[in-house]
Coordinates of C-alpha atoms (C1' of nucleotides) in Angstrom, one line a residue:
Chain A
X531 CA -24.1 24.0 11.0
X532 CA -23.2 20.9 9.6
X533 CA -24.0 17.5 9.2
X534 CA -22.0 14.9 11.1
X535 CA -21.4 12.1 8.6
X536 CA -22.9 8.5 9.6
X537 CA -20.2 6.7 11.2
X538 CA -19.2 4.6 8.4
X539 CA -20.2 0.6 8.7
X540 CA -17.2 -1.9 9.4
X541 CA -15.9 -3.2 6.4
X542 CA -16.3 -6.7 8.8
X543 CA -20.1 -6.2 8.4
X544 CA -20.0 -5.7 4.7
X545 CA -17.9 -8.7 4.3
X546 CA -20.8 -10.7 6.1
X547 CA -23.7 -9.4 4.3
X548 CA -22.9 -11.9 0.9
X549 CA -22.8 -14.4 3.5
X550 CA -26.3 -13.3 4.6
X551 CA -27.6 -12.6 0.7
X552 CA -26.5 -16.3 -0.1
X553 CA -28.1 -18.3 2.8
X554 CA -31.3 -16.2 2.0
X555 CA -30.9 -17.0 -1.8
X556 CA -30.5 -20.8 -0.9
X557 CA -33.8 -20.2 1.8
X558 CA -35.5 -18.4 -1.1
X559 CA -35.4 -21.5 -3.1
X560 CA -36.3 -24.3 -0.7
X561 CA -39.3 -22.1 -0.8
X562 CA -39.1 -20.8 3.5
X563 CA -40.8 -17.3 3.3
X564 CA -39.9 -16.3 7.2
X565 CA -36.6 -16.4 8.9
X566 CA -35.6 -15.9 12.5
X567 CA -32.4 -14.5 13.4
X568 CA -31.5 -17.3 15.8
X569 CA -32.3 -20.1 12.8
X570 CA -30.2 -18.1 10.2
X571 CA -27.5 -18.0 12.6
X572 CA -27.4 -21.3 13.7
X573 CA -27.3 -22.3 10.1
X574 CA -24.3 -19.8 9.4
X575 CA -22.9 -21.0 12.4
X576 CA -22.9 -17.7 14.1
X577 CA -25.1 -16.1 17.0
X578 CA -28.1 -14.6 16.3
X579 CA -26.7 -11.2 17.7
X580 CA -24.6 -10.6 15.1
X581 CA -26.8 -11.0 12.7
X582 CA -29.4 -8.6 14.2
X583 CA -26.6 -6.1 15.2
X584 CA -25.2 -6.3 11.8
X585 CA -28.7 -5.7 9.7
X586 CA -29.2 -3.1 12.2
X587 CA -26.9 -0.6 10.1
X588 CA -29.0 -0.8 7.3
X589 CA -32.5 -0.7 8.7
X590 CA -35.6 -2.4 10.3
X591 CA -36.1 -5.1 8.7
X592 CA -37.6 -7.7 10.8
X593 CA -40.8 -8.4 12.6
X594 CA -40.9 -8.8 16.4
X595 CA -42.2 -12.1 17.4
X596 CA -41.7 -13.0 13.5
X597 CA -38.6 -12.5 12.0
X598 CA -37.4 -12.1 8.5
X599 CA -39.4 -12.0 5.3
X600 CA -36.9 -13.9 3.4
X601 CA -37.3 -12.3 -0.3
X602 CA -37.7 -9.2 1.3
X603 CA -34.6 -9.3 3.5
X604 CA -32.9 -10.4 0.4
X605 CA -34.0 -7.4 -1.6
X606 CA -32.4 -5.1 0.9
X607 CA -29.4 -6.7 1.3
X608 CA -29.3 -6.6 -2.8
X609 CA -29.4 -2.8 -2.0
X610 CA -27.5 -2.1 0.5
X611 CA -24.3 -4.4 -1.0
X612 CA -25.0 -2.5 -5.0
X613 CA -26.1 -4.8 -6.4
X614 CA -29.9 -4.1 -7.3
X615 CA -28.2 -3.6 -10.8
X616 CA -26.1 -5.6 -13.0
X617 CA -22.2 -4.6 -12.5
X618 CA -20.1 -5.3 -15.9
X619 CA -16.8 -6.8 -14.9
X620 CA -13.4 -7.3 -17.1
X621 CA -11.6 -10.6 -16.6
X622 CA -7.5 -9.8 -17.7
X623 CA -6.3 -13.7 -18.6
X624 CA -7.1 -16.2 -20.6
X625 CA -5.2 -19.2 -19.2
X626 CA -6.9 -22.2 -17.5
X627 CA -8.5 -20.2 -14.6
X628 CA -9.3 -17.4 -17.0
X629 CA -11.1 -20.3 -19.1
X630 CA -13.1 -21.7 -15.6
X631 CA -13.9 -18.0 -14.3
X632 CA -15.2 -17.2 -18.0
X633 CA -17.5 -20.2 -18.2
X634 CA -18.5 -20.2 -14.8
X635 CA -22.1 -19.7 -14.3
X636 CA -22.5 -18.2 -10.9
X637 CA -21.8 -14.6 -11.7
X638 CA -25.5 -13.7 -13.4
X639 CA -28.1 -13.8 -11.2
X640 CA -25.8 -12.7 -8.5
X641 CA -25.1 -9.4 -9.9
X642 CA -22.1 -9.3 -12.2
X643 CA -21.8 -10.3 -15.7
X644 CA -18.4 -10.7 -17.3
X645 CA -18.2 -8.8 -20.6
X646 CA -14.5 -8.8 -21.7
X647 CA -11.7 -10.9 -21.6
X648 CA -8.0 -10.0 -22.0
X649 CA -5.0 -11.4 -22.3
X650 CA -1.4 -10.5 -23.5
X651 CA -0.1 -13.5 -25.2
X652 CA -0.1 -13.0 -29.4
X653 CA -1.4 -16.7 -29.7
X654 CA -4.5 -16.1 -27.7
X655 CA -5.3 -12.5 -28.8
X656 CA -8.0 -12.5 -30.8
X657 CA -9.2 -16.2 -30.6
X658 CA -12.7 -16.9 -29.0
X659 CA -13.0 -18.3 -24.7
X660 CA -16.4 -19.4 -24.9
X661 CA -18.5 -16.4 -25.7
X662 CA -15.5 -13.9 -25.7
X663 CA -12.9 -12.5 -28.4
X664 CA -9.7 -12.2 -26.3
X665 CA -8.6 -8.7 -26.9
X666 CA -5.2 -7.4 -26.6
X667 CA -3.9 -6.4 -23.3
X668 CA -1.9 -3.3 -24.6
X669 CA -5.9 -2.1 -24.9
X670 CA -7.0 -2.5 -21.5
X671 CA -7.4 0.9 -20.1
X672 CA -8.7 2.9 -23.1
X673 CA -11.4 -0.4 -23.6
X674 CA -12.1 0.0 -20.0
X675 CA -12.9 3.7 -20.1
X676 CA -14.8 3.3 -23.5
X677 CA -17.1 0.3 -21.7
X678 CA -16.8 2.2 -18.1
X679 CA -15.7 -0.9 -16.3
X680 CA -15.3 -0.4 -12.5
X681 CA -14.7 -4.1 -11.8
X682 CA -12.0 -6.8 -12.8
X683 CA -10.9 -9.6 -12.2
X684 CA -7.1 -10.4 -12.5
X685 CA -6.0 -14.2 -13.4
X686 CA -2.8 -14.1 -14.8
X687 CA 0.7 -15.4 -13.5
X688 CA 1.9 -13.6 -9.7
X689 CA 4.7 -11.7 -11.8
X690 CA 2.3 -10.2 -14.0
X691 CA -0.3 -9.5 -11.9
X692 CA 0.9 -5.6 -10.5
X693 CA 1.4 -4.2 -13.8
X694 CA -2.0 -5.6 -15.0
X695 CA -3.6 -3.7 -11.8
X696 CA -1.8 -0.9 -12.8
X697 CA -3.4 -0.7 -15.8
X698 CA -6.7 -1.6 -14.5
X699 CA -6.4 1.7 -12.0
X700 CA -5.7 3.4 -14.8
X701 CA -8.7 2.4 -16.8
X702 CA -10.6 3.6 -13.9
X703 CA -11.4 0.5 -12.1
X704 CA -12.3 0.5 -8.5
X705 CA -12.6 -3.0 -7.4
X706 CA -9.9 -5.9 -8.2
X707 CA -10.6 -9.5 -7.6
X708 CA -7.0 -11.1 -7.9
X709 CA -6.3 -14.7 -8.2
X710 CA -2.4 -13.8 -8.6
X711 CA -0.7 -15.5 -5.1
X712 CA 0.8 -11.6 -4.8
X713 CA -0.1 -9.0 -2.4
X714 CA -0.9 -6.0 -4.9
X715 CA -0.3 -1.9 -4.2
X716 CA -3.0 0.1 -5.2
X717 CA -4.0 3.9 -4.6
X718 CA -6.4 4.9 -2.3
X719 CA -10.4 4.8 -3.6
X720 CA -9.5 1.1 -5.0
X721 CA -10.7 -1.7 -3.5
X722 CA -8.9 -5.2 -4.2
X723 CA -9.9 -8.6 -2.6
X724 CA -7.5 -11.5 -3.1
X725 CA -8.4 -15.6 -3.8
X726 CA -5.6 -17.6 -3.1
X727 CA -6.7 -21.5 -2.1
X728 CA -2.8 -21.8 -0.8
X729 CA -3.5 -19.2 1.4
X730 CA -6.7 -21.3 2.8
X731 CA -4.6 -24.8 2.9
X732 CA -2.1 -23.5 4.8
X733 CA -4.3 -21.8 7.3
X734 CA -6.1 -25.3 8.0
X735 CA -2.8 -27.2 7.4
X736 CA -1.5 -25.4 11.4
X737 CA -4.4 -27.1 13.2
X738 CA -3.7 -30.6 11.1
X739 CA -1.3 -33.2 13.4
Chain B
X1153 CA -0.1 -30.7 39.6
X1154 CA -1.2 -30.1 35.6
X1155 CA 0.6 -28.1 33.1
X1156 CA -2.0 -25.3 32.3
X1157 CA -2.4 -25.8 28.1
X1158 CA -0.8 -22.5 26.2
X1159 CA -3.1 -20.0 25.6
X1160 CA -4.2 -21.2 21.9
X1161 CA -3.0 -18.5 19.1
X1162 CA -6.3 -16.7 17.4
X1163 CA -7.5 -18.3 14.3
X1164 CA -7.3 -14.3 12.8
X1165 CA -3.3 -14.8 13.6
X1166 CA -3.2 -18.0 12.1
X1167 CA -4.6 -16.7 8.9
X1168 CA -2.0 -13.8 8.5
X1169 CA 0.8 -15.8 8.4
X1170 CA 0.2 -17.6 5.1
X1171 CA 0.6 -14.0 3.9
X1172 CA 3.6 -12.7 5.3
X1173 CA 5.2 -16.6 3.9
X1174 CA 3.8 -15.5 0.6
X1175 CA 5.6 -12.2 0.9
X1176 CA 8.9 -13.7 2.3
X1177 CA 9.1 -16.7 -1.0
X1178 CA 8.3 -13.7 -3.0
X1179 CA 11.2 -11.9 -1.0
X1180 CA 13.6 -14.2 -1.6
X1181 CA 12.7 -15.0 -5.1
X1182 CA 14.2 -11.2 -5.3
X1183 CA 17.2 -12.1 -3.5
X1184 CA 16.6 -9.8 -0.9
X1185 CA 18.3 -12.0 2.4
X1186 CA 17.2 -9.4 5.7
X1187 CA 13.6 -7.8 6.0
X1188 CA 12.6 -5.2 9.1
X1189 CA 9.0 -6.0 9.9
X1190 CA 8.3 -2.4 9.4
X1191 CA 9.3 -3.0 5.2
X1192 CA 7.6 -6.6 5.5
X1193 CA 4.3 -4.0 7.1
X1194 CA 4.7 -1.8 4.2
X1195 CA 4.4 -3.9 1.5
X1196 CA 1.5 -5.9 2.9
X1197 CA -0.3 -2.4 3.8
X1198 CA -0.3 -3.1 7.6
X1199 CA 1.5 -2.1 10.8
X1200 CA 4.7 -3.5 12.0
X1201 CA 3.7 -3.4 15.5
X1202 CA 1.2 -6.1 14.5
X1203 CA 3.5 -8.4 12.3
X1204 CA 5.9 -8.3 14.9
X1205 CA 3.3 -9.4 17.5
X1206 CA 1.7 -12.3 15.6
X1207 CA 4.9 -13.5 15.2
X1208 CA 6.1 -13.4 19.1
X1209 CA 3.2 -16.2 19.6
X1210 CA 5.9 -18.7 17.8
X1211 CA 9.2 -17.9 18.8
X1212 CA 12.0 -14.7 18.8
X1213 CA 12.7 -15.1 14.8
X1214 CA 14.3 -11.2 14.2
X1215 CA 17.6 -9.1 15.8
X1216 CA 17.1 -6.1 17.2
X1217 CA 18.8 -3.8 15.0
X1218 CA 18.4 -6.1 11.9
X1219 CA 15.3 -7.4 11.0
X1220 CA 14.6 -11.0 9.7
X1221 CA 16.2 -13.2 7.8
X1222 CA 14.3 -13.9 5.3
X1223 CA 14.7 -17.6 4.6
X1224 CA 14.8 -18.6 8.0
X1225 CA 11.7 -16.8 8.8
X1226 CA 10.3 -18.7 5.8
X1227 CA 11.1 -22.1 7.1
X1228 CA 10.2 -20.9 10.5
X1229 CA 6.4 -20.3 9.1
X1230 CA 6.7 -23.0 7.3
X1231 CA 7.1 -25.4 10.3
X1232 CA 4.4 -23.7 12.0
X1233 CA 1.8 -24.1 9.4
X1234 CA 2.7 -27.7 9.1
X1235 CA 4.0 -27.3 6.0
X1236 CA 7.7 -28.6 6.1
X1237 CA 6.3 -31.4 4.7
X1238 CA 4.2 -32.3 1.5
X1239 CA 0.0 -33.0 2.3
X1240 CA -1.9 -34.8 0.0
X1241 CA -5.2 -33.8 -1.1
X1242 CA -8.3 -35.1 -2.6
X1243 CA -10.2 -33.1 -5.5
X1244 CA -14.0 -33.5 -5.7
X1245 CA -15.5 -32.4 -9.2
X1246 CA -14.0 -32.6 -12.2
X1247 CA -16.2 -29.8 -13.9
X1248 CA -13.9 -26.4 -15.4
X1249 CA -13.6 -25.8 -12.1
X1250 CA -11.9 -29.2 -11.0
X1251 CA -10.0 -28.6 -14.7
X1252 CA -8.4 -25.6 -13.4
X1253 CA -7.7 -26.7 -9.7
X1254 CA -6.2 -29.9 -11.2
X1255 CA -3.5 -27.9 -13.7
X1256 CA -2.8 -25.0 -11.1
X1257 CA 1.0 -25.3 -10.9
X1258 CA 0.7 -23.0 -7.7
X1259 CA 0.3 -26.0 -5.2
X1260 CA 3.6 -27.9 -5.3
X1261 CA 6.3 -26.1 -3.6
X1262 CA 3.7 -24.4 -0.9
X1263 CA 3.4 -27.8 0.8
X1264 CA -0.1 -29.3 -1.3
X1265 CA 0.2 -31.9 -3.6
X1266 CA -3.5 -32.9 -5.4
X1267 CA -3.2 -37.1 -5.5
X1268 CA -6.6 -37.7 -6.6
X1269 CA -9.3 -36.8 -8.3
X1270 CA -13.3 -37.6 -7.9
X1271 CA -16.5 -37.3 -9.4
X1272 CA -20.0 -39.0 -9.8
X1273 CA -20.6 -38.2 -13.4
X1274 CA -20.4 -41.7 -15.5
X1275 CA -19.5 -39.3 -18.3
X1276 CA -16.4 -38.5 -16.4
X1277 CA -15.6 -41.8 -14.3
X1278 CA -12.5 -43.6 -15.5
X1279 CA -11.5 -40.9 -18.2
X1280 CA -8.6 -39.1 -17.6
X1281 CA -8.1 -35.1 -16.4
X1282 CA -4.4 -33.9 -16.5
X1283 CA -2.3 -36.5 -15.0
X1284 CA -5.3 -38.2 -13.1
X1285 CA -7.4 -40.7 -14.0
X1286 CA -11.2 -39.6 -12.4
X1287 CA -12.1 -42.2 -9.4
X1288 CA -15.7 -42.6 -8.8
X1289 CA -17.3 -40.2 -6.0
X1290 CA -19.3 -43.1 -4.3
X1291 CA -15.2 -44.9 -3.8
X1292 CA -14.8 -41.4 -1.8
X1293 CA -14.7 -42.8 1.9
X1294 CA -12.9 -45.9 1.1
X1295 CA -10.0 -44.0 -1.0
X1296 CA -9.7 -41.6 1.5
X1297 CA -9.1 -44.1 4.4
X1298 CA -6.6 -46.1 1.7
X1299 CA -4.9 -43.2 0.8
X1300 CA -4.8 -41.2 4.5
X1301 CA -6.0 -38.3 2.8
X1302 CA -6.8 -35.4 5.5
X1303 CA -7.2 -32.6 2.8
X1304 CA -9.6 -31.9 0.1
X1305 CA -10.8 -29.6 -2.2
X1306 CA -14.6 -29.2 -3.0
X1307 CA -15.7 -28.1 -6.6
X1308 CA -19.1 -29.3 -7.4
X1309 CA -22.1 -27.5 -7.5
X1310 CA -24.1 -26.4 -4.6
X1311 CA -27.0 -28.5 -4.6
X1312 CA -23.6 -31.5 -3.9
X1313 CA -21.6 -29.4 -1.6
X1314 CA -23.3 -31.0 1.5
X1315 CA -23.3 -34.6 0.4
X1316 CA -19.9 -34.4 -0.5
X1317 CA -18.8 -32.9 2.5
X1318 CA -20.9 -36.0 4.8
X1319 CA -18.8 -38.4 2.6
X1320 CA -15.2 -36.6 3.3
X1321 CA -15.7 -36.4 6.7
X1322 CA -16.9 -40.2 7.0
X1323 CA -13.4 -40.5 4.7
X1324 CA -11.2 -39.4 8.0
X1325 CA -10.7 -35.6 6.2
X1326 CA -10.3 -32.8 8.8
X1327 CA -9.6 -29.7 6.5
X1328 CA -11.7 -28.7 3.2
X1329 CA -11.8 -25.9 0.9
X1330 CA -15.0 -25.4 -0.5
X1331 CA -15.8 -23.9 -3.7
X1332 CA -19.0 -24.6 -3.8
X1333 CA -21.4 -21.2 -3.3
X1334 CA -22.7 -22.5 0.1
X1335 CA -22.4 -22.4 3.9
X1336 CA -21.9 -26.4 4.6
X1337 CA -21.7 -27.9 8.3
X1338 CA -19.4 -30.1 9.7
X1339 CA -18.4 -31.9 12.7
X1340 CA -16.3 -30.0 15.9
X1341 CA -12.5 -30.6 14.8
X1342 CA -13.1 -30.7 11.1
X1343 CA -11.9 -27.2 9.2
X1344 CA -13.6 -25.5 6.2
X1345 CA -12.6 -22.3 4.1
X1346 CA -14.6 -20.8 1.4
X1347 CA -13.6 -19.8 -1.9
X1348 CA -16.4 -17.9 -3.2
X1349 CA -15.6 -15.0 -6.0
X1350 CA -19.1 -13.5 -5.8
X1351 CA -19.1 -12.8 -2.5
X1352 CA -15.5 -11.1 -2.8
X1353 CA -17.2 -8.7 -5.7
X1354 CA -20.2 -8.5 -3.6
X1355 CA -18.1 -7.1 -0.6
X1356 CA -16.4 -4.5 -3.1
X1357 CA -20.0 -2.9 -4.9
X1358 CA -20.8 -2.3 -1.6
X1359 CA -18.6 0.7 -1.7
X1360 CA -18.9 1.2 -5.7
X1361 CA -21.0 4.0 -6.3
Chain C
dT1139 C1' 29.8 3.1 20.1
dA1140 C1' 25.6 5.0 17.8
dG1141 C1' 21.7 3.7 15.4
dA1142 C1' 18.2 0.6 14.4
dT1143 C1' 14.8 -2.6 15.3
dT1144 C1' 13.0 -6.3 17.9
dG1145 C1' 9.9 -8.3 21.5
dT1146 C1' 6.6 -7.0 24.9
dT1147 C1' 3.7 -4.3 27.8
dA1148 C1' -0.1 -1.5 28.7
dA1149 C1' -3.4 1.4 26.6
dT1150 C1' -6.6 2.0 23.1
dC1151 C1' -9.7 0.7 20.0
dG1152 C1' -13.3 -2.0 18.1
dA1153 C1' -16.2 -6.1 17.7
dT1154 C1' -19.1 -9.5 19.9
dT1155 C1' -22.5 -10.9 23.1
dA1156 C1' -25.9 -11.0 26.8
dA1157 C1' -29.9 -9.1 28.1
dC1158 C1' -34.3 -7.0 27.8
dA1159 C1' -37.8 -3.4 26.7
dA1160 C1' -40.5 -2.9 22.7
dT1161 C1' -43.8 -4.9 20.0
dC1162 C1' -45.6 -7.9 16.4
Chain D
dT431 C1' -53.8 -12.2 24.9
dA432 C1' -49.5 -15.0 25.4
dG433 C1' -45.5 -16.2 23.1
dA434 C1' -41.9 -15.1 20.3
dT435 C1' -38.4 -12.3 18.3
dT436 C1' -36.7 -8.0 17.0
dG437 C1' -33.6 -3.8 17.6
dT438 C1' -30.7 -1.8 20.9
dT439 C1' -28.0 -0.9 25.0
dA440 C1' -24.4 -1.8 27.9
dA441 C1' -21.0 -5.0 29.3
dT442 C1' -17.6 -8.0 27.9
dC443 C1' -14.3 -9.7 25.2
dG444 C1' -10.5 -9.6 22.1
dA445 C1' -7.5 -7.4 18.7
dT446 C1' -4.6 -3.6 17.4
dT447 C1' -1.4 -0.1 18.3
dA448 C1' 1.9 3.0 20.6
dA449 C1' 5.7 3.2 23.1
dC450 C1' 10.0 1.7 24.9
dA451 C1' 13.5 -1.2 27.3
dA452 C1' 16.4 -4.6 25.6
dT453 C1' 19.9 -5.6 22.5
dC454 C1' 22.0 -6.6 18.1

DNA sequence: TAGATTGTTAATCGATTAACAATC
DNA sequence: TAGATTGTTAATCGATTAACAATC
């Protein structure tokens, strides 16, 4: 007889929990040790349900009458999302946002650490972004597979952007961040988020007069 | 007797259709001049039935037998996003971040147009980045009035984000895009999106093994 | 016309919320 | 203990989808 799988989380809840993991980070270092769901929520601007229903997936990890230890709390979520562990992540382009991602601070101590750059442009190739030699594109999937990358993060021009996935599913990675303002086809197994501030203007730009 | 308002379209709507516009410029970039929603639904990875639904909250836009035309689809989504015009829009932070934001090519021609830049460092005040010249951050209210500015775009650190914010919404802004790795609050009737990578990676290690 | 695809309805599916027993 | 807040259930709410008449 066998064992009914758990009845997989909504991606919706997973795409909270960073939300969560941040505001506790922030609480963490104000120095607030307890947290009640109703307080986080009013500061997330959600309702306190949510919250409780969402962390419910995971676990018990409140006190009635209490609430949440915050580092605790944290720790769990740092768990549950993966990332109780450093991920090594491949940026493909060196142009001006590859140069702003590359020196952007905000990636240790949050679980990710950039550890390559590529790009496919001769006159870059093999000159330094900050602490990176900028290796040849041609190399990306054998250098992924030798380094066992899983994560990457794609800043190069929209009509570049599916062959460099492309190359990155080869490589084996499973997770694509892509800046490119292009909707990207992947196989099943990968997982690819997209960043486009256009995308965010023109969503706020309908409710504008 | 009053008119009973429309029933208002869901924000989750309102955020899909910057995509399909994306899809439809890239569409017609290709030349291609008719587009069935089911080959629109393909490409984006969702269902027709839904495409053709969010759409029926604007207007009839297809024939039955034909499709869309793709350009006037375009300009249709265009007029509802409000963006059959040009918006103006204020950058705060001037950092690698700001560097990057302020020589992204990718804003003209999707109806945003960056027309000033801001920040607080006396480093940075009065030098020039790109084709700006950097404004003071403590001018921000003021400029914003002067200049009618609704729009802006937050890139400065977290421990800023909120301050910043305060001061754009004094300014008479009703949309921002934050950057900064933090939930802010705003007034009712003021707009914010996020633009944080780590959480994007964070949502995909979730499912990394 | 015959074939294709829209726009829309109604059914289904899934997410959010209110409420409260459990309990710290 | 009394008060507060969790974890969970059931109800509500809203979004997605299947299906098809309308019609190009």
């Amino acid at each position: 007889m066998g064992m009914l799988p758990d009845k997989a989380v909504p991606d919706i809840v997973i795409g909270r929990l960073p939300i969560y993991l941040r505001a506790l980070a922030h609480l963490e270092a104000e120095g607030q040790r307890i947290i009640a769901s109703k307080d986080l929520a009013k500061r997330l601007g959600m309702s306190s349900a949510q919250i409780r229903k969402d962390l419910s997936h995971f676990g018990e990890f409140g006190k009635q009458g209490m609430g949440y230890d915050v580092t605790y709390l944290r720790d769990q979520l740092r768990t549950v999302l993966n990332i109780d562990r450093r991920w090594d992540v491949a940026l493909v382009g060196a142009g001006d946002l590859g140069h702003a991602i590359a020196y952007y601070g905000g990636f240790e101590g949050r679980g990710f650490h950039i550890s390559c750059v590529f790009d496919n442009n001769p006159q870059k190739i093999g000159r330094r972004l900050g602490r990176f030699e900028i290796l040849d594109a041609i190399e990306l999937p054998a250098k992924l597979r030798e380094l066992d990358i899983r994560i990457a993060i794609v800043a190069v021009p929209a009509n570049a952007a599916q062959a460099v996935v492309d190359d990155l599913v080869t490589g084996g990675v499973k997770a694509i961040l892509n800046y490119a303002p292009i909707t990207v086809t992947v196989p099943a197994g990968v997982h690819v988020q997209y960043i486009d501030p256009v995308v965010h203007l023109q969503r706020m730009s309908y409710y504008l007069e």
